[in-house]
Short mmCIF file of C-alpha atoms and ligand atoms in Angstrom, two decimals:
data_model
loop_
_atom_site.label_atom_id
_atom_site.label_comp_id
_atom_site.label_asym_id
_atom_site.label_seq_id
_atom_site.Cartn_x
_atom_site.Cartn_y
_atom_site.Cartn_z
CA MET R 1 -45.63 -220.90 -87.56
CA SER R 2 -43.50 -218.89 -85.14
CA HIS R 3 -39.78 -219.21 -85.87
CA GLU R 4 -39.17 -218.29 -82.25
CA SER R 5 -37.95 -220.19 -79.75
CA PRO R 6 -39.42 -218.70 -76.31
CA ALA R 7 -36.29 -219.83 -74.30
CA SER R 8 -33.73 -218.34 -76.06
CA PRO R 9 -34.12 -216.55 -79.38
CA THR R 10 -31.56 -215.97 -81.86
CA VAL R 11 -30.15 -212.74 -81.13
CA THR R 12 -31.06 -210.32 -83.54
CA ILE R 13 -30.17 -206.67 -84.23
CA PRO R 14 -33.66 -205.44 -83.42
CA LEU R 15 -33.26 -207.64 -80.24
CA LEU R 16 -30.08 -206.18 -79.23
CA GLN R 17 -31.51 -202.55 -79.66
CA GLY R 18 -34.44 -203.09 -77.60
CA TRP R 19 -32.43 -204.58 -74.68
CA ALA R 20 -30.11 -201.67 -74.82
CA ALA R 21 -33.12 -199.20 -74.77
CA GLU R 22 -34.41 -201.21 -71.87
CA GLY R 23 -30.94 -200.55 -70.06
CA ARG R 24 -30.12 -204.39 -70.30
CA LYS R 25 -26.21 -203.99 -71.24
CA LEU R 26 -25.07 -206.14 -73.94
CA VAL R 27 -22.46 -208.74 -73.48
CA MET R 28 -20.03 -209.45 -76.75
CA THR R 29 -16.90 -211.79 -77.05
CA THR R 30 -14.83 -212.71 -79.54
CA ALA R 31 -14.61 -216.18 -80.79
CA TYR R 32 -11.92 -217.97 -83.48
CA ASP R 33 -13.02 -221.51 -83.45
CA SER R 34 -15.60 -223.68 -82.64
CA VAL R 35 -13.96 -224.34 -79.18
CA THR R 36 -14.56 -220.73 -78.50
CA ALA R 37 -17.84 -220.16 -79.83
CA HIS R 38 -18.98 -223.36 -77.57
CA LEU R 39 -17.75 -221.57 -74.44
CA ALA R 40 -19.19 -218.28 -75.34
CA GLU R 41 -22.73 -219.74 -76.56
CA ALA R 42 -22.64 -221.94 -73.48
CA ALA R 43 -21.98 -218.96 -71.23
CA GLY R 44 -25.08 -216.94 -73.03
CA VAL R 45 -23.27 -213.99 -74.63
CA ASP R 46 -25.45 -211.75 -76.99
CA ILE R 47 -22.74 -211.31 -79.54
CA ILE R 48 -19.83 -213.36 -80.94
CA LEU R 49 -17.13 -211.25 -82.71
CA VAL R 50 -15.16 -213.32 -85.23
CA GLY R 51 -12.46 -210.58 -84.54
CA ASP R 52 -8.80 -210.01 -86.95
CA SER R 53 -7.38 -210.00 -83.05
CA VAL R 54 -7.04 -213.76 -84.33
CA GLY R 55 -3.99 -212.66 -85.86
CA ASN R 56 -2.04 -211.71 -82.72
CA VAL R 57 -4.44 -214.21 -80.35
CA CYS R 58 -4.15 -217.31 -82.30
CA LEU R 59 -1.56 -216.95 -85.25
CA GLY R 60 1.37 -215.50 -83.62
CA PHE R 61 1.45 -212.14 -85.85
CA GLU R 62 2.52 -209.02 -83.66
CA ASN R 63 -1.03 -207.17 -84.56
CA THR R 64 -4.04 -207.56 -86.87
CA LEU R 65 -2.58 -206.16 -90.08
CA PRO R 66 -1.26 -209.42 -91.82
CA VAL R 67 -5.05 -210.89 -91.29
CA THR R 68 -6.30 -211.53 -94.56
CA MET R 69 -9.98 -212.19 -95.67
CA ALA R 70 -9.06 -215.95 -96.22
CA MET R 71 -7.69 -216.09 -92.62
CA MET R 72 -11.11 -214.53 -91.55
CA ASN R 73 -13.15 -216.99 -93.53
CA HIS R 74 -11.48 -219.77 -92.48
CA HIS R 75 -11.98 -218.74 -88.59
CA LEU R 76 -15.72 -217.85 -89.32
CA ASP R 77 -16.65 -220.75 -90.63
CA ALA R 78 -15.52 -222.69 -87.91
CA VAL R 79 -17.57 -220.47 -85.50
CA ALA R 80 -20.58 -220.57 -87.93
CA ARG R 81 -20.65 -224.17 -87.89
CA THR R 82 -21.64 -224.14 -84.24
CA LYS R 83 -24.67 -222.43 -85.15
CA PRO R 84 -24.82 -220.16 -82.11
CA LYS R 85 -28.37 -218.27 -80.92
CA ALA R 86 -25.53 -215.36 -80.08
CA MET R 87 -25.84 -212.75 -83.12
CA LEU R 88 -22.60 -213.88 -85.33
CA MET R 89 -20.39 -210.68 -86.32
CA GLY R 90 -17.41 -210.87 -88.65
CA ASP R 91 -14.61 -208.41 -88.27
CA MET R 92 -13.50 -206.56 -91.61
CA PRO R 93 -9.51 -207.27 -92.00
CA TYR R 94 -7.29 -204.44 -93.13
CA LEU R 95 -7.56 -203.85 -97.02
CA SER R 96 -11.02 -205.75 -97.09
CA TYR R 97 -12.65 -202.36 -97.07
CA HIS R 98 -10.14 -199.73 -98.05
CA LEU R 99 -10.35 -200.45 -101.81
CA GLY R 100 -13.55 -199.43 -103.01
CA VAL R 101 -17.16 -199.82 -102.04
CA GLU R 102 -17.46 -202.86 -104.60
CA ASP R 103 -14.59 -204.64 -103.04
CA SER R 104 -15.88 -204.16 -99.73
CA ILE R 105 -19.42 -204.93 -100.26
CA ARG R 106 -17.60 -208.24 -102.09
CA ASN R 107 -15.93 -208.92 -98.64
CA ALA R 108 -18.68 -208.38 -96.00
CA GLY R 109 -21.04 -210.00 -98.27
CA ASP R 110 -18.92 -213.46 -98.08
CA PHE R 111 -19.09 -213.10 -94.33
CA ILE R 112 -22.88 -212.83 -94.42
CA ARG R 113 -23.30 -215.72 -96.69
CA ARG R 114 -20.84 -217.73 -94.51
CA GLY R 115 -23.46 -217.21 -91.56
CA ALA R 116 -22.64 -213.82 -89.94
CA ALA R 117 -25.61 -211.39 -89.44
CA ALA R 118 -23.60 -208.46 -89.08
CA VAL R 119 -19.79 -206.99 -90.07
CA LYS R 120 -17.57 -204.41 -88.14
CA LEU R 121 -15.12 -202.21 -89.22
CA GLU R 122 -12.88 -199.63 -88.13
CA GLY R 123 -12.47 -195.63 -88.65
CA GLY R 124 -14.54 -192.68 -88.61
CA ALA R 125 -15.92 -190.22 -91.34
CA LYS R 126 -13.68 -191.33 -93.97
CA ARG R 127 -15.53 -194.71 -93.82
CA LEU R 128 -19.09 -193.29 -94.33
CA PRO R 129 -19.28 -194.18 -98.25
CA VAL R 130 -18.69 -197.76 -97.41
CA VAL R 131 -20.96 -198.09 -94.25
CA ARG R 132 -23.49 -196.63 -96.65
CA ALA R 133 -22.97 -198.83 -99.09
CA LEU R 134 -23.08 -202.01 -97.16
CA VAL R 135 -26.48 -200.91 -95.42
CA ASP R 136 -27.80 -200.62 -98.79
CA ALA R 137 -26.77 -203.80 -99.61
CA GLU R 138 -28.65 -205.19 -96.38
CA ILE R 139 -25.21 -205.77 -94.60
CA PRO R 140 -25.48 -204.23 -91.00
CA VAL R 141 -22.57 -202.66 -89.84
CA MET R 142 -21.17 -201.91 -86.35
CA GLY R 143 -18.66 -198.85 -86.44
CA HIS R 144 -15.41 -199.26 -84.45
CA ILE R 145 -13.71 -196.11 -83.13
CA GLY R 146 -11.27 -194.84 -80.82
CA LEU R 147 -8.13 -196.74 -80.40
CA THR R 148 -8.53 -198.93 -84.00
CA PRO R 149 -5.58 -201.69 -83.92
CA GLN R 150 -5.29 -201.24 -87.88
CA SER R 151 -4.20 -198.09 -87.29
CA PHE R 152 -1.18 -199.30 -85.28
CA HIS R 153 1.57 -197.23 -87.54
CA ALA R 154 -0.47 -194.21 -87.79
CA MET R 155 -1.23 -194.17 -83.97
CA GLY R 156 1.95 -194.79 -83.30
CA GLY R 157 1.29 -198.18 -81.02
CA PHE R 158 -1.80 -199.06 -79.11
CA LYS R 159 -2.27 -195.93 -77.28
CA VAL R 160 -5.70 -194.48 -75.59
CA GLN R 161 -7.34 -192.11 -78.22
CA GLY R 162 -9.60 -188.65 -77.72
CA ARG R 163 -7.44 -187.55 -74.44
CA ASP R 164 -7.21 -184.20 -76.00
CA SER R 165 -10.34 -182.02 -76.84
CA GLU R 166 -9.46 -181.94 -80.49
CA HIS R 167 -9.80 -185.81 -80.73
CA ALA R 168 -12.65 -185.96 -78.21
CA VAL R 169 -14.94 -183.96 -80.40
CA GLN R 170 -13.57 -185.88 -83.34
CA ILE R 171 -14.99 -189.35 -81.43
CA LEU R 172 -18.16 -187.62 -80.73
CA GLU R 173 -18.65 -186.66 -84.25
CA ASP R 174 -17.63 -189.57 -85.75
CA ALA R 175 -19.79 -191.78 -83.72
CA ARG R 176 -22.92 -189.74 -84.72
CA ARG R 177 -21.86 -189.72 -88.40
CA LEU R 178 -21.60 -193.27 -88.29
CA GLN R 179 -24.98 -193.56 -86.76
CA ASP R 180 -26.49 -191.31 -89.27
CA ALA R 181 -24.76 -193.66 -92.10
CA GLY R 182 -26.88 -196.49 -90.76
CA CYS R 183 -24.49 -198.54 -88.18
CA PHE R 184 -26.51 -200.02 -86.03
CA SER R 185 -24.21 -199.99 -83.16
CA VAL R 186 -20.69 -198.18 -82.46
CA LEU R 187 -17.94 -199.71 -80.75
CA LEU R 188 -15.78 -197.42 -78.59
CA GLU R 189 -11.89 -198.69 -77.81
CA GLY R 190 -9.30 -197.38 -75.77
CA ILE R 191 -11.13 -193.84 -74.87
CA PRO R 192 -11.71 -192.40 -71.62
CA ALA R 193 -14.56 -193.55 -69.68
CA GLU R 194 -16.23 -190.07 -69.56
CA LEU R 195 -15.77 -189.48 -73.20
CA ALA R 196 -17.60 -192.72 -73.69
CA ARG R 197 -20.65 -191.68 -71.90
CA ARG R 198 -20.98 -188.57 -73.42
CA VAL R 199 -21.01 -190.79 -77.13
CA THR R 200 -23.30 -193.08 -75.30
CA GLU R 201 -25.54 -190.67 -74.49
CA SER R 202 -25.44 -188.79 -77.85
CA LEU R 203 -26.54 -191.63 -79.72
CA THR R 204 -29.71 -193.83 -80.14
CA VAL R 205 -27.90 -196.60 -80.97
CA PRO R 206 -26.07 -198.92 -78.77
CA THR R 207 -22.80 -198.47 -77.88
CA ILE R 208 -20.16 -201.41 -77.03
CA GLY R 209 -17.01 -200.92 -75.02
CA ILE R 210 -13.50 -201.98 -74.43
CA GLY R 211 -10.93 -200.23 -72.57
CA ALA R 212 -13.81 -197.25 -72.47
CA GLY R 213 -15.20 -197.42 -68.92
CA PRO R 214 -18.29 -198.44 -67.75
CA HIS R 215 -21.11 -196.32 -69.25
CA CYS R 216 -21.55 -198.13 -72.67
CA SER R 217 -24.40 -199.66 -73.72
CA GLY R 218 -22.60 -203.11 -73.66
CA GLN R 219 -18.86 -204.77 -73.16
CA VAL R 220 -16.56 -206.45 -75.41
CA LEU R 221 -13.41 -208.26 -74.34
CA VAL R 222 -11.27 -211.30 -76.43
CA ILE R 223 -12.13 -214.36 -75.06
CA HIS R 224 -8.91 -215.48 -74.46
CA ASP R 225 -8.07 -212.41 -72.23
CA VAL R 226 -11.50 -213.36 -70.12
CA LEU R 227 -10.43 -216.90 -69.59
CA GLY R 228 -6.82 -215.87 -68.95
CA LEU R 229 -5.27 -217.86 -71.61
CA LEU R 230 -2.49 -215.72 -72.81
CA PRO R 231 0.58 -215.86 -70.73
CA GLY R 232 1.88 -212.61 -69.10
CA LYS R 233 0.31 -209.43 -68.14
CA SER R 234 -2.98 -208.63 -69.18
CA PRO R 235 -3.95 -204.99 -70.12
CA LYS R 236 -5.17 -202.35 -67.70
CA PHE R 237 -8.80 -202.95 -68.84
CA VAL R 238 -8.92 -206.46 -68.66
CA ARG R 239 -10.52 -208.25 -66.10
CA ARG R 240 -9.45 -212.10 -66.05
CA TYR R 241 -12.45 -214.32 -64.79
CA ALA R 242 -10.02 -217.64 -64.79
CA GLU R 243 -6.39 -218.16 -64.93
CA GLY R 244 -6.82 -220.40 -67.96
CA PHE R 245 -3.14 -220.74 -68.74
CA ASP R 246 -2.05 -221.73 -65.62
CA LEU R 247 -4.67 -224.11 -65.08
CA LEU R 248 -4.45 -225.88 -68.66
CA SER R 249 -0.57 -225.67 -68.54
CA GLU R 250 -0.75 -227.65 -65.11
CA ALA R 251 -3.02 -230.34 -66.43
CA LEU R 252 -0.88 -231.01 -69.40
CA ARG R 253 2.33 -231.07 -67.10
CA ARG R 254 0.34 -233.83 -65.39
CA TYR R 255 -0.54 -235.50 -68.38
CA SER R 256 3.43 -235.60 -69.39
CA GLU R 257 4.20 -237.10 -66.06
CA ASP R 258 1.80 -239.79 -66.33
CA VAL R 259 3.02 -240.73 -69.69
CA ARG R 260 6.41 -240.66 -68.72
CA SER R 261 5.88 -242.77 -65.49
CA GLY R 262 3.54 -245.03 -67.50
CA ALA R 263 0.29 -244.23 -65.21
CA PHE R 264 -1.38 -243.20 -68.59
CA PRO R 265 -2.90 -244.85 -70.01
CA SER R 266 -4.51 -247.58 -67.21
CA ASP R 267 -6.56 -250.43 -68.30
CA ALA R 268 -9.44 -248.79 -67.88
CA GLU R 269 -8.46 -246.17 -70.90
CA SER R 270 -7.86 -248.93 -72.98
CA TYR R 271 -9.34 -251.40 -75.32
CA SER R 272 -9.68 -255.25 -74.62
CA LEU R 273 -9.06 -257.78 -77.21
CA PRO R 274 -11.49 -261.08 -77.11
CA ALA R 275 -10.48 -264.11 -75.71
CA SER R 276 -10.95 -266.02 -78.94
CA THR R 277 -9.13 -263.40 -80.90
CA THR R 278 -6.10 -263.35 -78.14
CA ARG R 279 -5.85 -267.49 -78.68
CA ALA R 280 -5.67 -267.31 -82.16
CA LEU R 281 -2.88 -264.60 -82.06
CA GLN R 282 -0.96 -266.69 -79.53
CA GLN R 283 -1.41 -269.50 -81.78
CA TRP R 284 -0.55 -267.74 -85.07
CA GLN R 285 2.33 -266.42 -83.32
CA SER R 286 3.81 -269.66 -82.13
CA GLY R 287 3.37 -271.32 -85.83
CA LYS R 288 0.42 -273.60 -85.02
CA PRO R 289 -2.68 -273.61 -87.45
CA HIS R 290 -5.70 -271.55 -85.85
CA GLN R 291 -8.71 -273.92 -85.11
CA GLU R 292 -12.31 -272.46 -84.86
O1 KIV Q 301 -10.54 -207.83 -83.26
C1 KIV Q 301 -10.94 -207.57 -82.13
O2 KIV Q 301 -10.76 -208.43 -80.98
C2 KIV Q 301 -11.70 -206.43 -81.81
C3 KIV Q 301 -11.92 -206.10 -80.33
C4 KIV Q 301 -11.89 -204.60 -80.31
C5 KIV Q 301 -13.01 -206.47 -80.02
O3 KIV Q 301 -12.08 -205.99 -82.57
#
């Protein structure tokens, strides 16, 4: 019996790697709940990342550092329940892979048990022991280098990385070492396009870029950025494909106006009472005994 539906197969790592080898660009977005997962799935994205950006995008934190495994699991569960065909990936939050290999396997394994097919973690050469241990435990890993948001304090904020030759070489080396340690893909964030091109050309596994120019094997954006759901200006690397915030806040403004004016709900949006119940209620309210 075949497990593959020819129409749209569940996206697997070999499929992704095959597509990238054929030159087909890979599409990845974040999702944090069943609504955003259904949106990403309906659009046919290849990879859904339950990103630790849930911290700043959905939970009101200033950066991703306060995000815990418990928070991530809560959001991953919501996305996994939608059973996407896109490959589901869990983002390892701060301190979930810094305290030793066993702890990292337990946390990453938790994501896999909940329905993720892979995990992503930040950092270059210093993460090699953890990457090797996860891969040994049959947990596929996407590396993440360049601007790594969990290094917010060490980097002194969110700054483009790899502009000077020393750091550019370090990024090239980190990418190759992550690949050699078993990463099936490497995410490049916030680095010059020319450097991302060189990294992509030097690897056999696909690269996914965010703020890393057009030469990567694929691209990822936060879904709220693609949809323009957040108020205020977007960063330079974001392209908004909708003005979701304006569109949706205008819809809510019209709803408020209709509630206040009495235009909502209409009869068509209300449930009716059968005539016999209306008569019985009238009699009961006027104090007469009810006759069927
Ligand atoms: O958490 C996140 O959204 C990320 C992005 C870089 C895709 O890691």
